[in-house]
Short mmCIF file of C-alpha atoms and ligand atoms in Angstrom, two decimals:
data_model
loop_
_atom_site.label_atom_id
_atom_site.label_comp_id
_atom_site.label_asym_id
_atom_site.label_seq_id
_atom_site.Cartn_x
_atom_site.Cartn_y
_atom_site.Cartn_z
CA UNK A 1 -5.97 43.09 51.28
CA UNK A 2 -3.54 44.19 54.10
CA UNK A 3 0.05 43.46 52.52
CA UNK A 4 1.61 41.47 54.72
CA UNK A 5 5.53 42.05 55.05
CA UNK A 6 7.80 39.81 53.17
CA UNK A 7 5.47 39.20 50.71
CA UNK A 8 6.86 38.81 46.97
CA UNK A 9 5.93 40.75 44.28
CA UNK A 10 3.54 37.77 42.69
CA UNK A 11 1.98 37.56 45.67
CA UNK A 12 0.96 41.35 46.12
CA UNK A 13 0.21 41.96 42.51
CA UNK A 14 -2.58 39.19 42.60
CA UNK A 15 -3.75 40.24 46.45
CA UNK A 16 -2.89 43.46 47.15
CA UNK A 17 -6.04 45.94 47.02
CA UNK A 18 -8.16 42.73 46.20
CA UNK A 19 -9.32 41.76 49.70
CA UNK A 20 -12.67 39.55 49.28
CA UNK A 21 -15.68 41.78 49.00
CA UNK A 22 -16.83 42.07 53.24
CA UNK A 23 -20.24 41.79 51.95
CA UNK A 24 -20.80 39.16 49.65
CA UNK A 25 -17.07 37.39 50.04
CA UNK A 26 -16.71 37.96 46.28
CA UNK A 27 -12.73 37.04 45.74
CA UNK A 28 -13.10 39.67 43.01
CA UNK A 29 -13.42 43.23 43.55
CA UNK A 30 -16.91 44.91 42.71
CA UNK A 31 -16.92 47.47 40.16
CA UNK A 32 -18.29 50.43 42.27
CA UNK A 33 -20.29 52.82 39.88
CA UNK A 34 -21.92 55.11 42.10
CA UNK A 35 -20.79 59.10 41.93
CA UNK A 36 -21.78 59.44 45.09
CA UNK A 37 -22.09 58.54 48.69
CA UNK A 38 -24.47 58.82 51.42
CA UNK A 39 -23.31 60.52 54.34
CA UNK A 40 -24.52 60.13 58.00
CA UNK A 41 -24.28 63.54 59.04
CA UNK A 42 -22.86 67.07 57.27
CA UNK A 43 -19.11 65.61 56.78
CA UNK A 44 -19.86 62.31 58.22
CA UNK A 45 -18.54 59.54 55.34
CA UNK A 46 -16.61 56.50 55.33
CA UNK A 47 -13.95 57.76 53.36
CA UNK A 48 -15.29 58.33 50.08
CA UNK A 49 -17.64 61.18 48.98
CA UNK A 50 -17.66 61.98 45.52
CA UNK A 51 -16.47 59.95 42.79
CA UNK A 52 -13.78 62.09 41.42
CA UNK A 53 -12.26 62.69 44.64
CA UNK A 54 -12.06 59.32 45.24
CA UNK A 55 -13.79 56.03 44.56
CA UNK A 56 -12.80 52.18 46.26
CA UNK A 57 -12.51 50.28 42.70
CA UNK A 58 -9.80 53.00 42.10
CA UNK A 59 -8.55 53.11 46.23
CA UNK A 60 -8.05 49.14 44.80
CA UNK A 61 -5.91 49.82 41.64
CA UNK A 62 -3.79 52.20 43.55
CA UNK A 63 -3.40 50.09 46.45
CA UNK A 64 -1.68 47.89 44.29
CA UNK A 65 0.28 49.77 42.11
CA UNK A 66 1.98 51.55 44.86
CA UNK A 67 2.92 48.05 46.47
CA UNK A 68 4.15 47.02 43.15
CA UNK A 69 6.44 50.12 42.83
CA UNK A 70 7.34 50.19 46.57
CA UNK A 71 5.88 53.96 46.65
CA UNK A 72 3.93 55.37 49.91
CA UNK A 73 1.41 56.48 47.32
CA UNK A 74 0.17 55.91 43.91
CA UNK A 75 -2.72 58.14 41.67
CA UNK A 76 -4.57 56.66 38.64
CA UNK A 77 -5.37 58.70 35.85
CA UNK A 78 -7.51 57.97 33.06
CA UNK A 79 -4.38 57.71 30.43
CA UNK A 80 -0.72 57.84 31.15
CA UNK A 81 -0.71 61.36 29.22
CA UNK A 82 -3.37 62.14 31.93
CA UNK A 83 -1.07 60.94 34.43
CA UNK A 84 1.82 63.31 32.71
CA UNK A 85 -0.53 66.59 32.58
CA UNK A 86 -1.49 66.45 36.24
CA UNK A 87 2.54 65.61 37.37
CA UNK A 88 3.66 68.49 35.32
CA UNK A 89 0.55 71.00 36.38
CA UNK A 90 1.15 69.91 39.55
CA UNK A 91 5.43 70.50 39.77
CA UNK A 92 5.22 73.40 37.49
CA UNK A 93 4.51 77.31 37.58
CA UNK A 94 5.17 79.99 34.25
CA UNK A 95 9.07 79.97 34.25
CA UNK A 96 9.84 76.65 35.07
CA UNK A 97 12.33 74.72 32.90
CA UNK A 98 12.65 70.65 32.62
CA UNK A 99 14.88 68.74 30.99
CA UNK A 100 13.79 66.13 29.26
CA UNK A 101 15.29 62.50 27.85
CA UNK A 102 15.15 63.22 23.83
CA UNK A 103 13.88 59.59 22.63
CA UNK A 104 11.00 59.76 25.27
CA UNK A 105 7.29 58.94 24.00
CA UNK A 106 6.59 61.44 21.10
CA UNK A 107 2.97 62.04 23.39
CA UNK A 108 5.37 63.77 26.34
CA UNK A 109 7.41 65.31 23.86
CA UNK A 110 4.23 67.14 22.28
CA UNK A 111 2.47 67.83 25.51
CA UNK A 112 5.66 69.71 27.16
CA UNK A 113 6.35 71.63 23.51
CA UNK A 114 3.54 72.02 22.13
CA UNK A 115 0.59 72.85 25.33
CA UNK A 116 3.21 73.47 28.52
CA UNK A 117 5.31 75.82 26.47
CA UNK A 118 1.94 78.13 26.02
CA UNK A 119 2.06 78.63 29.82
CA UNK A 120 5.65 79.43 30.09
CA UNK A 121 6.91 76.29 31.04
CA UNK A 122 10.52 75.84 28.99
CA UNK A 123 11.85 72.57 27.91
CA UNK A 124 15.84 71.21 26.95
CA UNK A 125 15.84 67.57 25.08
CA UNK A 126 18.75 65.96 25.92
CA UNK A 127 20.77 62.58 25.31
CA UNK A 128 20.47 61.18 29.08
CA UNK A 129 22.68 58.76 28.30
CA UNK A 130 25.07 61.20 29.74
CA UNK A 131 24.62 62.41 33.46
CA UNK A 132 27.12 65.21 31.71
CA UNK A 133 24.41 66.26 29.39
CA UNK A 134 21.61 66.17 31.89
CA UNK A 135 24.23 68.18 34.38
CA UNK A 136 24.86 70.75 31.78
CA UNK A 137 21.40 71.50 30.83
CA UNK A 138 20.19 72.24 34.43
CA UNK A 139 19.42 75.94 35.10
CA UNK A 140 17.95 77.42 38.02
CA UNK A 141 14.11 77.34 37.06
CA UNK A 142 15.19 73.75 36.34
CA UNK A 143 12.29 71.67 38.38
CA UNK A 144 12.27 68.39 36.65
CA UNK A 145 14.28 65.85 35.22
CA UNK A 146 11.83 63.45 32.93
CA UNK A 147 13.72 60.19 32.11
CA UNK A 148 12.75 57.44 30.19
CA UNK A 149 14.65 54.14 30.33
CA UNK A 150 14.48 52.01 28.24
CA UNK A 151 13.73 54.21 25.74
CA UNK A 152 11.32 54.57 22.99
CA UNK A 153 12.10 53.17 20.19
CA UNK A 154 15.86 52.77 20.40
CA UNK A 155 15.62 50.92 23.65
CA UNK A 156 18.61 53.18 25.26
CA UNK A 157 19.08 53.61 29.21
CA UNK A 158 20.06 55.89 31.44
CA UNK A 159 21.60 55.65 34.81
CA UNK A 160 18.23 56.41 37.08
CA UNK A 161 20.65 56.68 40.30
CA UNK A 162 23.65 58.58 38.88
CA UNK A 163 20.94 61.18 37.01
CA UNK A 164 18.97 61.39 40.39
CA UNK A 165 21.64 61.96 43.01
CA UNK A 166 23.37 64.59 39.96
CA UNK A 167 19.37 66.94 40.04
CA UNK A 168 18.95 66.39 43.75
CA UNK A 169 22.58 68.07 44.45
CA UNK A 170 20.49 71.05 42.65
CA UNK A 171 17.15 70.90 44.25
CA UNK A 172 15.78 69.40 41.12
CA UNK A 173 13.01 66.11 41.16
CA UNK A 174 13.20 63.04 38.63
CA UNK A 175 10.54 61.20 37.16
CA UNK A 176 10.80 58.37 36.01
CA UNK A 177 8.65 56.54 33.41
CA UNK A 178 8.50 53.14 33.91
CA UNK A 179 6.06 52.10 30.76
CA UNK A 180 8.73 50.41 29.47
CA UNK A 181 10.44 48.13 32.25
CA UNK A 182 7.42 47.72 34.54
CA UNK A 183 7.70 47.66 38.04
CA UNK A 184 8.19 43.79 37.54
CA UNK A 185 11.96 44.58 36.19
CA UNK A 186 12.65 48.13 37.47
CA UNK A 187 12.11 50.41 40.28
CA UNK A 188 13.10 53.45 39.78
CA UNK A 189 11.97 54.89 43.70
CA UNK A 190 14.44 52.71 45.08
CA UNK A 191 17.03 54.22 42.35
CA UNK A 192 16.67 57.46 43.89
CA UNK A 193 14.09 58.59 41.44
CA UNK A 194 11.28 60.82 43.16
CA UNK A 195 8.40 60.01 40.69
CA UNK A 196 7.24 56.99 38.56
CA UNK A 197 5.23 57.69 35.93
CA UNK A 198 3.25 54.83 33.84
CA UNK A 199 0.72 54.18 31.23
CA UNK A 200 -1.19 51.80 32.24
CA UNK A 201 -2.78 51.05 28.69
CA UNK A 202 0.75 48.98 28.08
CA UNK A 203 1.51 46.38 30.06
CA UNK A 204 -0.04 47.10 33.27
CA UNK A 205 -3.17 46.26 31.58
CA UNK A 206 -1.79 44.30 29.40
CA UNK A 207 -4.65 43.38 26.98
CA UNK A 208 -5.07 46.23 24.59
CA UNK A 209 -8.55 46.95 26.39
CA UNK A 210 -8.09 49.88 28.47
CA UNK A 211 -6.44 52.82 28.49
CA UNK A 212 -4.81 53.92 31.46
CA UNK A 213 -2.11 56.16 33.61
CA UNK A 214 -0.08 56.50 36.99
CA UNK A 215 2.00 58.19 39.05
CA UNK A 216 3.65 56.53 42.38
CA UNK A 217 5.90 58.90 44.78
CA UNK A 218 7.01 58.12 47.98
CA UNK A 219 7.26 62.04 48.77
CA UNK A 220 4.63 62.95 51.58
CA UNK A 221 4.69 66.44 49.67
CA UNK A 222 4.54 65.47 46.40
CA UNK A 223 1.90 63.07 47.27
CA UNK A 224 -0.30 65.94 48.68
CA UNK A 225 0.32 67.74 45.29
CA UNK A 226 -0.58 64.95 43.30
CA UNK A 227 -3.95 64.14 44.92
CA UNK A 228 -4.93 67.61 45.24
CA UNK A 229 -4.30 68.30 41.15
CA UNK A 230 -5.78 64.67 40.73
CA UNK A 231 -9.24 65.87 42.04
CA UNK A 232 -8.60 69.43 41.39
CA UNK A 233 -7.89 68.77 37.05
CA UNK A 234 -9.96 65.87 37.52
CA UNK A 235 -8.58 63.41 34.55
CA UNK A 236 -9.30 60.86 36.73
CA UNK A 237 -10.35 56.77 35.15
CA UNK A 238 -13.20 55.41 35.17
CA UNK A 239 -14.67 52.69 37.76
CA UNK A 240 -14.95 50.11 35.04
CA UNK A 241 -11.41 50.97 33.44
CA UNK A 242 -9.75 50.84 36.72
CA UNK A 243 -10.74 47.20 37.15
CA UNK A 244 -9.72 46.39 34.19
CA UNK A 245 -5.59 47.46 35.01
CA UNK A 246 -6.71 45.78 38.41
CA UNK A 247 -7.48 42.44 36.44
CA UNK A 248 -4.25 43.36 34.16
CA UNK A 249 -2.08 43.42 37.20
CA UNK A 250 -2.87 39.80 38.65
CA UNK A 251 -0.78 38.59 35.31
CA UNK A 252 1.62 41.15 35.16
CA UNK A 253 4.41 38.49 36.33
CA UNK A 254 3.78 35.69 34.48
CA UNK A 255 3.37 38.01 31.02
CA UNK A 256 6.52 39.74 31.69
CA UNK A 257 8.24 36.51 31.77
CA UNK A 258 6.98 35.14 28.72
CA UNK A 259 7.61 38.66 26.81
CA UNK A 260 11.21 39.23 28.07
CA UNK A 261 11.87 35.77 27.29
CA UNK A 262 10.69 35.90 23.74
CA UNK A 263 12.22 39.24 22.87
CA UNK A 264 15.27 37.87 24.42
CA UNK A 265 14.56 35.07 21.80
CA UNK A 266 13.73 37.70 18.91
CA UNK A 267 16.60 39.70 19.15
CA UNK A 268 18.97 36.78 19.17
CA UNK A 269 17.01 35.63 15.74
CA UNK A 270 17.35 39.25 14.15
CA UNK A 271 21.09 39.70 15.20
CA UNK A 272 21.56 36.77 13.10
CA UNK A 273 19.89 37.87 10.20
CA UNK A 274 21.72 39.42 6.60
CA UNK A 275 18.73 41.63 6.05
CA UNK A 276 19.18 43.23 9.69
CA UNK A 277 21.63 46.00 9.96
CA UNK A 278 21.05 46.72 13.87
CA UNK A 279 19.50 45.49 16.78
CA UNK A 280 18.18 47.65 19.88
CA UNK A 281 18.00 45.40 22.93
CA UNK A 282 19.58 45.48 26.23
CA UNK A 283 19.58 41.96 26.52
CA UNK A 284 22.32 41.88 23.96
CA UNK A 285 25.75 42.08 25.02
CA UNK A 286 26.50 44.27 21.94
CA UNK A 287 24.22 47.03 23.88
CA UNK A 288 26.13 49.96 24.56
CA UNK A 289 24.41 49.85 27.77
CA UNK A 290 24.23 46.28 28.60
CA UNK A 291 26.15 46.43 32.15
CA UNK A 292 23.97 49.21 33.21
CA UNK A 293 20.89 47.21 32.14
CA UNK A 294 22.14 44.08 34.35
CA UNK A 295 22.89 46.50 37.02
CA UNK A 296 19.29 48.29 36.75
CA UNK A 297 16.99 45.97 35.89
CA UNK A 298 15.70 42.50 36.81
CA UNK A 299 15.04 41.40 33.15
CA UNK A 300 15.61 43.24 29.69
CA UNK A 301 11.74 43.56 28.78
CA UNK A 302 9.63 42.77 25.81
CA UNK A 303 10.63 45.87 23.34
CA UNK A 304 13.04 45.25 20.27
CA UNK A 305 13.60 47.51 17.79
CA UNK A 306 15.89 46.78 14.68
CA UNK A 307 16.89 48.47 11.45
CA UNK A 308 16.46 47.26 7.77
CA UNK A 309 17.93 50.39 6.40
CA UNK A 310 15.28 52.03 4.58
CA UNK A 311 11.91 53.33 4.76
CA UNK A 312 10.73 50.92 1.65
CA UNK A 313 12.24 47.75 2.73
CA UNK A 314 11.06 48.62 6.38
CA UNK A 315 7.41 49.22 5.03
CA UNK A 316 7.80 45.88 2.93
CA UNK A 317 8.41 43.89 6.25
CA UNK A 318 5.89 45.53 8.20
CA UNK A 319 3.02 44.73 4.98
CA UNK A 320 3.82 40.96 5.32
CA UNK A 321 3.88 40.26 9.32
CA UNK A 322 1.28 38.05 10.08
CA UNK A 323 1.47 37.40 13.49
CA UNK A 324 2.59 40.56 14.43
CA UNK A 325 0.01 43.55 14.06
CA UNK A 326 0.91 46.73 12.62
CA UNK A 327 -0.43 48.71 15.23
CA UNK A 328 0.61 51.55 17.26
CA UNK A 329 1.01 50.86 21.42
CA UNK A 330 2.59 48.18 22.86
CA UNK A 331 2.89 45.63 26.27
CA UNK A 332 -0.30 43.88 25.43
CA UNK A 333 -0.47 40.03 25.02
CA UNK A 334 -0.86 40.13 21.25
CA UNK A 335 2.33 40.58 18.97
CA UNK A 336 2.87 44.23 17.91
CA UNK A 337 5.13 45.82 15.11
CA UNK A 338 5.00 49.79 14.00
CA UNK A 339 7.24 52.16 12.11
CA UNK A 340 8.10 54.91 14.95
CA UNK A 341 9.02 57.70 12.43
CA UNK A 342 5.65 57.36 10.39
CA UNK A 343 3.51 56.46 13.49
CA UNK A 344 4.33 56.94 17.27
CA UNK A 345 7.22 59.27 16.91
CA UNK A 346 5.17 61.71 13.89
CA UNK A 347 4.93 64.06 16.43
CA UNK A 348 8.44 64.65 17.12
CA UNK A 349 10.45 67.16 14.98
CA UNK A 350 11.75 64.93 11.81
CA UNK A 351 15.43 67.03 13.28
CA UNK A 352 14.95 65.68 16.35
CA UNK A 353 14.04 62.55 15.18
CA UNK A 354 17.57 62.40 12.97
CA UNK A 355 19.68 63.52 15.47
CA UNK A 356 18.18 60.88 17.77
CA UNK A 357 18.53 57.97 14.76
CA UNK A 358 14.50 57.43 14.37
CA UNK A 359 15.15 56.60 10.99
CA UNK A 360 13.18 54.95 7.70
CA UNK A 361 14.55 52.04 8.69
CA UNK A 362 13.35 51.40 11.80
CA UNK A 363 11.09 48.82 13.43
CA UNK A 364 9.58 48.83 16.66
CA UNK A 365 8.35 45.69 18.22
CA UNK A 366 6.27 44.78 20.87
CA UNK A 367 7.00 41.21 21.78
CA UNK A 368 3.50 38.67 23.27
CA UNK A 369 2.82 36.12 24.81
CA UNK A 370 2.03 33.73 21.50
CA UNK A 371 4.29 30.84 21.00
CA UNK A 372 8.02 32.56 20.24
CA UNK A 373 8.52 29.88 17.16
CA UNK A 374 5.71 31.39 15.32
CA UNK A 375 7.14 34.66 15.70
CA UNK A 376 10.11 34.33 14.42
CA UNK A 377 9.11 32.23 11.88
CA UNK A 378 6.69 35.27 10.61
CA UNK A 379 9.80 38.00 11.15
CA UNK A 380 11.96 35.06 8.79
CA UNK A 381 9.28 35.30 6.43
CA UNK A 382 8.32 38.52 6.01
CA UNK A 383 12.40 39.75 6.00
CA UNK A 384 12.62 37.44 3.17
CA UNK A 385 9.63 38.70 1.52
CA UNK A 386 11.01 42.13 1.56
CA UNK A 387 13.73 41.52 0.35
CA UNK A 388 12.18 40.51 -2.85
C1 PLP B 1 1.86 55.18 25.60
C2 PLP B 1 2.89 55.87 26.40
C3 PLP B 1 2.60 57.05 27.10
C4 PLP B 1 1.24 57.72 27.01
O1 PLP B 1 0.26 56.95 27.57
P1 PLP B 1 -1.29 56.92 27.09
O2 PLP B 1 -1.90 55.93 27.97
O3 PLP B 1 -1.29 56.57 25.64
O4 PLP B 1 -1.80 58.33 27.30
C5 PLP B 1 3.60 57.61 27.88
N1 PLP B 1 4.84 57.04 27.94
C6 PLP B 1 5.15 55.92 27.28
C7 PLP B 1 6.52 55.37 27.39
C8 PLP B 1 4.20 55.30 26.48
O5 PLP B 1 4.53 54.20 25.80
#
């Protein structure tokens, strides 16, 4: 559907890209499998010609996700590391150095390290807490800035604006990725970021059903990049899956709501708690970063992550959650709870993961949408079991 100005974020993310069907008057979408598409003449299409070039369930998803981020453009990808592989073979050629938050998503970490670094493409980890570190560790092949804020797992910030206008003085881009926050509490375009990166199989989606990525820039060229690599590496979502973050998207408001609202709820419960020795939340005033996180972003989110100050006691209250799943992922409407050294963050260097303060001890949580009594009566519980 045309967006019509003025309209408020609710309002786009259930009508945006979901104009009734001109056919059939469908209020929902169709699912459009076909590959290909008939053409009237030698070049003579409506706009779509191939499937992997480009295909109107998808034209739909991105439709909307660029309205949601305020970006000119947005890409889908068929996972968010999809969505980070074509950004960074896109931006980058052998020699190219980027400097990198070091508590992003272990997945980024291992992609830049571990598969970019075979084509020559260097990488710095830094704290970007500190627009001084992220300052210092530019160089000249330096083409990207990769941010993460929050962070994951310890829920840190960093100032999108004062990081952005520091790398554009140099010539150097910033992406942003907005997993995390959402575009329902952050924007990091209208920060001064140049790219916003998400995956989609969080809370975009929303449901733990579909896995998912995206990319939003506002950059004519970067656009033109970015659907040329998007065809041309061709990790592109399916049909079927882009309906599904389509479908995700019509709720994203209300779930945000309830999820910042009970992690705001959750953290208040664990910074009351003996067994607790920390609490990572930027809804707490005790965050280090708490006025930057009122300047930045609408809300504080869903994510809390505590510490109960060893791997055994942290594996004790993990064992007896009930409402919470151990699971890996997060942003979904179901409870989560995982141990980031032993399971998202395995992939980062156990070094890095020290210096950082991924410790034993620490518990990631993805707060849902269930009723916020029971889950802090199951976190009461299973701290007390623990505890023996
Ligand atoms: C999950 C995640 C990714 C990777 O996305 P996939 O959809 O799993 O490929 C990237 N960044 C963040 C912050 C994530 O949480």
């Amino acid at each position: 559907m045309a967006e019509r100005p003025g309209w408020g974020f609710s309002t786009r993310a259930v009508h945006v890209g979901s104009e009734p069907d001109p056919q059939t008057g469908a209020v929902v979408p169709p699912i459009h499998l076909a590959t290909t598409y008939a053409q009237a003449g030698v070049g003579l299409h409506r706009g779509f010609e191939y499937s992997r070039s480009d295909n109107p369930t998808r034209r739909a998803l991105e439709t909307c996700l660029a309205s949601l981020e305020g970006a000119a453009h947005a890409f889908a990808f068929a996972s968010g590391l999809a969505a980070s592989s074509t950004v960074l073979l896109s931006l980058l050629r052998a020699g190219d150095h980027v400097v990198l938050g070091d508590d992003v998503y272990g997945g980024t970490y291992r992609l830049l390290t571990r598969v970019l670094a075979g084509f020559g493409v260097e990488t710095t980890s830094v704290d970007t807490r500190s627009v001084a570190a992220v300052a210092a560790a530019l160089r000249d092949r330096t083409r990207l800035v990769w941010l993460e804020t929050p962070t994951n797992p310890l829920l840190r910030l960093c100032d999108i604006a004062a990081v952005a206008a520091t790398a554009h003085r140099r010539g150097v881009r910033v992406l942003v990725d907005n997993t995390f926050a959402t575009p329902y509490l952050q924007r990091p375009l209208s920060l001064g970021a140049d790219l916003v990166l998400h995956s989609a199989t969080k809370y975009l989606g929303g449901h733990s059903d579909v896995v998912g990525g995206a990319v939003m820039t506002s950059d004519p060229g970067l656009a033109e990049g970015l659907r040329f690599h998007q065809n041309a590496v061709g990790a592109v979502p399916s049909p079927f899956d882009c309906w599904l973050v389509l479908r995700g998207l019509k709720t994203l408001s209300l779930r945000m709501r309830q999820q910042t609202a009970g992690a705001a709820q959750v953290a208040a419960f664990l910074t009351d708690h003996p067994a607790v020795r920390a609490v990572h939340y930027p809804g707490l005033a005790s965050h280090p970063q708490h006025d930057l996180a009122r300047r930045q972003m609408i809300d504080f989110g869903g994510m809390v992550s505590f510490e109960v100050g060893d791997e055994r006691t942290a594996f004790a209250v993990l064992a007896a959650l009930r409402v919470f799943t151990l699971a890996e992922s997060l942003g979904a409407v179901e409870s989560l709870a995982e141990h980031p050294a032993r399971m998202t963050h395995a992939s980062v260097p156990a070094e890095l993961r020290d210096v950082v303060g991924v410790g034993g001890g620490l518990i990631r949580l993805s707060v849902g949408v269930e009723d916020v009594e029971d889950l802090i009566a199951d976190l009461d519980r299973a701290l007390d079991v623990a505890a023996g």
